[in-house]
């Protein structure tokens, strides 16, 4: 059996060295340097090219190098393939910190003061009053974000696919409760997985339910957002601002309107970055489990796509 690491768009030297240290007896191959794809049973993947998946007839496990699994085309994998993702308290903590920092910056009007500093024009204003925040997705990351916001004085709602009960969070679920969840929100955070059902969920109809001063924070995937709807909603004062960490096209194209829109803050997909020091052990554990037939940890439901 062989193990293939197929992670594009980053330097994998440190990862390969750490994985090899954890698995000294395992031969690890790094895409595209693998001439025997038929023997591959385990793939560690991130932004793997589509052509790879058709060439792995004996695949047993695909491990995502991140929390999201939307880059793995589950419907075309050999039947019974297990798909696993990263679950890491450090990742949840980083995400909670990112969202809280941007929510507080909006509340305290930091961006306005930066703009005023550039113009040498001083206009003191009180902090924004609205503190009702809604988190779309109450999974590993969404729950951590909801809790962090609640611990810091926000009144928090959450929305998920199935019904939940969480301390301090008003829980909503399903399509039928989406409008009540969104009604009057001052902060709207997206932490949904990207699936057929969540594609385009951040749209004008949803924006028309939240408050006119609401800050949208999209830290999930670019395809959750209808970009034109966001621009229209911002320009027509239906939303107060947007913090975007993810985009339909990454890196964000140089000519994109988001770079210079006065109500938009962009960051380069860094809200919660997979940390080698904390995740190598769980990836190595799943590789060993694949060898021995032990259960794979942090598997997703391939029928739901997350
Ligand atoms: P997760 O643990 O799989 O949780 C997903 C949540 O979304 C669950 O609460 C689920 O509901 C809910 N959900 C799924 N489909 C839904 C639907 N159709 N309607 C309503 N709710 C739905 O995911 P996670 O680990 O929290 O991560 C979320 C996403 O964050 C990832 O998929 C990834 O795209 C993104 N991410 C971004 C970064 C970054 O740096 N920007 C870093 C890591 C991850 P149930 O609880 O009812 O199943
Ligand atoms: C990053 O976007 C992840 O899914 O881990």
Tab-separated table of C-alpha atoms in Angstrom, residues 7-292:
chain	number	residue	atom	x	y	z
A	7	UNK	CA	-1.284	19.292	-1.642
A	8	UNK	CA	-0.895	22.019	-4.221
A	9	UNK	CA	-0.180	25.723	-3.804
A	10	UNK	CA	2.175	25.459	-0.813
A	11	UNK	CA	5.671	24.254	0.011
A	12	UNK	CA	5.337	20.773	1.523
A	13	UNK	CA	8.923	20.236	2.679
A	14	UNK	CA	8.272	20.680	6.412
A	15	UNK	CA	5.071	18.655	6.285
A	16	UNK	CA	6.793	15.741	4.516
A	17	UNK	CA	9.677	15.798	7.010
A	18	UNK	CA	7.343	15.826	10.018
A	19	UNK	CA	5.119	13.090	8.592
A	20	UNK	CA	8.127	10.939	7.754
A	21	UNK	CA	9.434	11.402	11.329
A	22	UNK	CA	6.080	10.231	12.657
A	23	UNK	CA	5.963	7.271	10.217
A	24	UNK	CA	9.594	6.166	9.678
A	25	UNK	CA	8.572	2.809	8.200
A	26	UNK	CA	6.054	4.191	5.668
A	27	UNK	CA	6.914	5.215	2.115
A	28	UNK	CA	5.346	8.612	1.473
A	29	UNK	CA	5.007	9.880	-2.078
A	30	UNK	CA	4.548	13.526	-2.975
A	31	UNK	CA	2.396	14.396	-6.002
A	32	UNK	CA	3.236	14.485	-8.882
A	33	UNK	CA	6.161	12.113	-8.112
A	34	UNK	CA	4.171	8.902	-8.004
A	35	UNK	CA	4.336	6.459	-10.906
A	36	UNK	CA	2.192	3.745	-9.317
A	37	UNK	CA	-1.169	5.372	-8.566
A	38	UNK	CA	-2.884	1.941	-8.604
A	39	UNK	CA	-1.176	1.033	-5.312
A	40	UNK	CA	-2.318	4.209	-3.520
A	41	UNK	CA	-4.771	3.535	-0.681
A	42	UNK	CA	-4.399	6.741	1.338
A	43	UNK	CA	-4.310	10.294	-0.005
A	44	UNK	CA	-3.625	13.402	2.077
A	45	UNK	CA	-5.212	16.082	-0.086
A	46	UNK	CA	-5.641	19.838	-0.438
A	47	UNK	CA	-6.550	21.439	-3.778
A	48	UNK	CA	-5.687	18.206	-5.546
A	49	UNK	CA	-6.110	18.317	-9.334
A	50	UNK	CA	-9.375	16.758	-10.569
A	51	UNK	CA	-7.481	14.398	-12.900
A	52	UNK	CA	-5.973	12.611	-9.863
A	53	UNK	CA	-9.220	11.142	-8.541
A	54	UNK	CA	-10.019	9.034	-11.617
A	55	UNK	CA	-6.671	7.245	-11.347
A	56	UNK	CA	-6.971	5.688	-7.875
A	57	UNK	CA	-8.903	2.408	-8.210
A	58	UNK	CA	-7.731	1.076	-4.816
A	59	UNK	CA	-8.296	4.190	-2.759
A	60	UNK	CA	-9.535	3.558	0.811
A	61	UNK	CA	-9.082	6.850	2.673
A	62	UNK	CA	-8.887	10.509	1.685
A	63	UNK	CA	-7.695	12.773	4.476
A	64	UNK	CA	-8.263	16.501	3.951
A	65	UNK	CA	-5.378	18.692	5.048
A	66	UNK	CA	-7.950	21.185	6.363
A	67	UNK	CA	-11.298	21.327	8.135
A	68	UNK	CA	-13.195	21.617	4.847
A	69	UNK	CA	-13.706	18.690	2.489
A	70	UNK	CA	-15.354	20.536	-0.409
A	71	UNK	CA	-12.262	20.072	-2.617
A	72	UNK	CA	-12.724	16.286	-2.520
A	73	UNK	CA	-15.182	15.061	-5.193
A	74	UNK	CA	-16.884	12.435	-3.011
A	75	UNK	CA	-19.343	11.248	-5.647
A	76	UNK	CA	-16.602	9.920	-7.945
A	77	UNK	CA	-14.457	8.151	-5.315
A	78	UNK	CA	-14.489	4.334	-5.244
A	79	UNK	CA	-17.490	3.173	-3.234
A	80	UNK	CA	-16.772	2.870	0.503
A	81	UNK	CA	-13.913	5.383	0.475
A	82	UNK	CA	-13.674	7.070	3.887
A	83	UNK	CA	-13.179	10.847	3.844
A	84	UNK	CA	-11.697	12.487	6.946
A	85	UNK	CA	-11.061	16.114	7.918
A	86	UNK	CA	-8.959	17.972	10.458
A	87	UNK	CA	-10.485	18.690	13.847
A	88	UNK	CA	-8.109	20.713	15.974
A	89	UNK	CA	-8.896	22.879	19.025
A	90	UNK	CA	-6.122	25.246	17.879
A	91	UNK	CA	-7.951	25.784	14.559
A	92	UNK	CA	-11.228	26.510	16.390
A	93	UNK	CA	-9.445	28.910	18.726
A	94	UNK	CA	-7.783	30.770	15.834
A	95	UNK	CA	-11.134	31.064	14.039
A	96	UNK	CA	-12.877	32.349	17.178
A	97	UNK	CA	-10.151	34.969	17.655
A	98	UNK	CA	-10.350	36.103	14.012
A	99	UNK	CA	-14.134	36.570	14.122
A	100	UNK	CA	-14.171	38.244	17.528
A	101	UNK	CA	-11.421	40.690	16.527
A	102	UNK	CA	-13.299	41.771	13.375
A	103	UNK	CA	-16.643	42.001	15.185
A	104	UNK	CA	-15.112	44.222	17.881
A	105	UNK	CA	-13.310	46.334	15.272
A	106	UNK	CA	-16.676	46.995	13.577
A	107	UNK	CA	-18.379	47.707	16.889
A	108	UNK	CA	-15.647	50.200	17.849
A	109	UNK	CA	-15.441	51.690	14.305
A	110	UNK	CA	-11.706	51.039	13.890
A	111	UNK	CA	-11.935	51.107	10.094
A	112	UNK	CA	-13.551	54.585	10.125
A	113	UNK	CA	-10.789	55.952	12.345
A	114	UNK	CA	-8.081	54.468	10.070
A	115	UNK	CA	-9.723	56.211	7.095
A	116	UNK	CA	-10.008	59.446	9.094
A	117	UNK	CA	-6.357	59.241	10.145
A	118	UNK	CA	-5.353	58.994	6.483
A	119	UNK	CA	-7.340	62.193	5.827
A	120	UNK	CA	-6.115	63.907	9.068
A	121	UNK	CA	-9.749	64.428	9.992
A	122	UNK	CA	-10.888	63.650	13.557
A	123	UNK	CA	-14.584	62.728	14.158
A	124	UNK	CA	-15.283	60.996	17.516
A	125	UNK	CA	-18.370	58.720	17.584
A	126	UNK	CA	-19.793	56.286	20.097
A	127	UNK	CA	-19.332	52.548	19.561
A	128	UNK	CA	-22.100	50.779	17.628
A	129	UNK	CA	-24.878	49.637	19.971
A	130	UNK	CA	-26.148	46.486	18.221
A	131	UNK	CA	-24.643	43.291	19.619
A	132	UNK	CA	-26.804	40.544	18.117
A	133	UNK	CA	-24.626	38.088	16.216
A	134	UNK	CA	-25.704	35.077	14.152
A	135	UNK	CA	-23.447	32.188	13.194
A	136	UNK	CA	-24.417	30.069	10.173
A	137	UNK	CA	-23.075	26.586	10.945
A	138	UNK	CA	-22.703	25.226	14.464
A	139	UNK	CA	-19.999	22.637	13.851
A	140	UNK	CA	-16.463	22.493	15.211
A	141	UNK	CA	-15.648	26.060	14.224
A	142	UNK	CA	-19.099	27.660	14.358
A	143	UNK	CA	-19.680	26.505	17.937
A	144	UNK	CA	-16.312	27.893	19.058
A	145	UNK	CA	-17.059	31.230	17.364
A	146	UNK	CA	-20.573	31.429	18.828
A	147	UNK	CA	-19.253	30.727	22.320
A	148	UNK	CA	-16.406	33.267	21.994
A	149	UNK	CA	-18.831	35.975	20.847
A	150	UNK	CA	-21.201	35.165	23.686
A	151	UNK	CA	-18.340	35.256	26.230
A	152	UNK	CA	-17.530	38.751	24.969
A	153	UNK	CA	-20.922	40.362	25.419
A	154	UNK	CA	-22.653	39.513	22.124
A	155	UNK	CA	-26.161	38.062	22.089
A	156	UNK	CA	-25.703	35.016	19.880
A	157	UNK	CA	-27.897	32.947	17.555
A	158	UNK	CA	-26.773	29.897	15.618
A	159	UNK	CA	-28.187	28.065	12.593
A	160	UNK	CA	-27.525	24.449	11.640
A	161	UNK	CA	-29.072	21.624	9.591
A	162	UNK	CA	-30.272	19.632	12.599
A	163	UNK	CA	-31.819	20.915	15.848
A	164	UNK	CA	-29.398	21.756	18.677
A	165	UNK	CA	-29.416	22.981	22.249
A	166	UNK	CA	-26.399	25.008	23.335
A	167	UNK	CA	-25.874	27.061	26.494
A	168	UNK	CA	-26.079	30.813	25.827
A	169	UNK	CA	-26.866	30.387	22.094
A	170	UNK	CA	-30.373	30.670	20.598
A	171	UNK	CA	-30.405	27.743	18.164
A	172	UNK	CA	-32.307	27.689	14.855
A	173	UNK	CA	-32.241	24.992	12.224
A	174	UNK	CA	-33.331	24.184	8.699
A	175	UNK	CA	-34.434	26.300	5.757
A	176	UNK	CA	-37.749	27.150	7.461
A	177	UNK	CA	-36.030	28.944	10.378
A	178	UNK	CA	-33.375	30.808	8.360
A	179	UNK	CA	-35.352	34.066	8.084
A	180	UNK	CA	-36.130	34.190	11.841
A	181	UNK	CA	-32.477	33.399	12.595
A	182	UNK	CA	-31.338	36.314	10.403
A	183	UNK	CA	-33.981	38.822	11.468
A	184	UNK	CA	-32.330	42.071	12.658
A	185	UNK	CA	-28.794	40.620	13.083
A	186	UNK	CA	-25.979	43.137	13.655
A	187	UNK	CA	-23.286	40.563	12.781
A	188	UNK	CA	-23.664	37.626	10.405
A	189	UNK	CA	-20.886	35.021	10.361
A	190	UNK	CA	-20.740	32.188	7.805
A	191	UNK	CA	-19.135	28.940	8.944
A	192	UNK	CA	-21.054	26.456	6.813
A	193	UNK	CA	-19.387	23.714	4.804
A	194	UNK	CA	-19.687	24.217	1.041
A	195	UNK	CA	-22.292	21.770	-0.321
A	196	UNK	CA	-25.041	21.906	-2.946
A	197	UNK	CA	-27.434	23.105	-0.218
A	198	UNK	CA	-25.237	25.912	1.108
A	199	UNK	CA	-23.857	27.265	-2.189
A	200	UNK	CA	-24.999	30.915	-2.563
A	201	UNK	CA	-26.661	31.071	0.875
A	202	UNK	CA	-25.221	34.573	1.441
A	203	UNK	CA	-27.543	36.387	-0.937
A	204	UNK	CA	-29.702	39.496	-1.190
A	205	UNK	CA	-32.745	37.789	0.299
A	206	UNK	CA	-30.763	36.938	3.434
A	207	UNK	CA	-29.170	40.405	3.566
A	208	UNK	CA	-32.638	42.000	3.479
A	209	UNK	CA	-33.451	40.259	6.788
A	210	UNK	CA	-30.482	41.541	8.801
A	211	UNK	CA	-30.012	45.095	10.174
A	212	UNK	CA	-28.859	47.855	7.782
A	213	UNK	CA	-25.661	48.228	9.790
A	214	UNK	CA	-24.900	44.484	9.888
A	215	UNK	CA	-21.328	43.266	9.368
A	216	UNK	CA	-21.052	40.127	7.235
A	217	UNK	CA	-18.049	37.949	8.091
A	218	UNK	CA	-17.512	35.160	5.562
A	219	UNK	CA	-14.843	32.743	6.759
A	220	UNK	CA	-16.260	29.591	5.134
A	221	UNK	CA	-15.929	29.479	1.319
A	222	UNK	CA	-16.178	32.101	-1.415
A	223	UNK	CA	-18.948	30.164	-3.180
A	224	UNK	CA	-21.297	30.704	-0.225
A	225	UNK	CA	-21.497	34.343	-1.255
A	226	UNK	CA	-23.269	35.897	-4.209
A	227	UNK	CA	-20.674	38.631	-4.756
A	228	UNK	CA	-22.880	40.942	-6.833
A	229	UNK	CA	-25.644	40.723	-4.197
A	230	UNK	CA	-23.124	41.786	-1.552
A	231	UNK	CA	-21.891	44.760	-3.571
A	232	UNK	CA	-25.489	45.855	-4.287
A	233	UNK	CA	-26.488	45.449	-0.622
A	234	UNK	CA	-23.471	47.478	0.555
A	235	UNK	CA	-24.002	50.215	-2.031
A	236	UNK	CA	-27.711	50.456	-1.215
A	237	UNK	CA	-27.054	50.677	2.556
A	238	UNK	CA	-28.696	47.303	3.292
A	239	UNK	CA	-25.515	46.100	5.021
A	240	UNK	CA	-22.922	47.975	7.092
A	241	UNK	CA	-19.800	46.163	5.898
A	242	UNK	CA	-18.163	42.877	5.060
A	243	UNK	CA	-15.067	41.024	6.193
A	244	UNK	CA	-14.131	38.393	3.631
A	245	UNK	CA	-11.426	35.786	4.161
A	246	UNK	CA	-12.485	33.491	1.303
A	247	UNK	CA	-13.313	34.112	-2.352
A	248	UNK	CA	-14.677	32.371	-5.414
A	249	UNK	CA	-11.269	32.909	-7.025
A	250	UNK	CA	-8.219	32.767	-4.756
A	251	UNK	CA	-5.933	34.655	-4.703
A	252	UNK	CA	-8.404	37.513	-5.152
A	253	UNK	CA	-7.835	38.872	-8.699
A	254	UNK	CA	-6.015	42.214	-8.828
A	255	UNK	CA	-8.936	44.009	-10.504
A	256	UNK	CA	-11.611	42.753	-8.115
A	257	UNK	CA	-13.852	45.466	-6.643
A	258	UNK	CA	-13.461	44.014	-3.105
A	259	UNK	CA	-9.852	45.251	-2.888
A	260	UNK	CA	-10.899	48.890	-2.812
A	261	UNK	CA	-14.531	48.926	-1.668
A	262	UNK	CA	-14.645	51.223	1.390
A	263	UNK	CA	-16.956	48.872	3.299
A	264	UNK	CA	-15.032	45.662	2.586
A	265	UNK	CA	-12.049	44.210	4.447
A	266	UNK	CA	-10.262	41.315	2.762
A	267	UNK	CA	-7.776	38.816	4.218
A	268	UNK	CA	-6.000	36.043	2.281
A	269	UNK	CA	-7.746	32.890	3.604
A	270	UNK	CA	-5.888	32.978	6.909
A	271	UNK	CA	-8.685	32.951	9.500
A	272	UNK	CA	-7.683	29.477	10.723
A	273	UNK	CA	-4.643	27.921	9.099
A	274	UNK	CA	-3.868	24.220	9.556
A	275	UNK	CA	-1.035	24.013	12.080
A	276	UNK	CA	1.600	21.343	11.327
A	277	UNK	CA	2.616	21.055	14.973
A	278	UNK	CA	-0.864	20.063	16.056
A	279	UNK	CA	-2.165	18.040	13.086
A	280	UNK	CA	0.666	15.758	12.001
A	281	UNK	CA	-0.118	13.288	14.814
A	282	UNK	CA	-3.766	12.939	13.744
A	283	UNK	CA	-2.872	12.528	10.066
A	284	UNK	CA	-0.197	9.923	10.924
A	285	UNK	CA	-2.727	8.181	13.187
A	286	UNK	CA	-5.182	7.866	10.303
A	287	UNK	CA	-2.457	6.552	7.974
A	288	UNK	CA	-1.625	3.868	10.563
A	289	UNK	CA	-5.330	3.107	10.990
A	290	UNK	CA	-5.639	2.648	7.230
A	291	UNK	CA	-2.770	0.128	7.372
A	292	UNK	CA	-4.209	-1.846	10.305
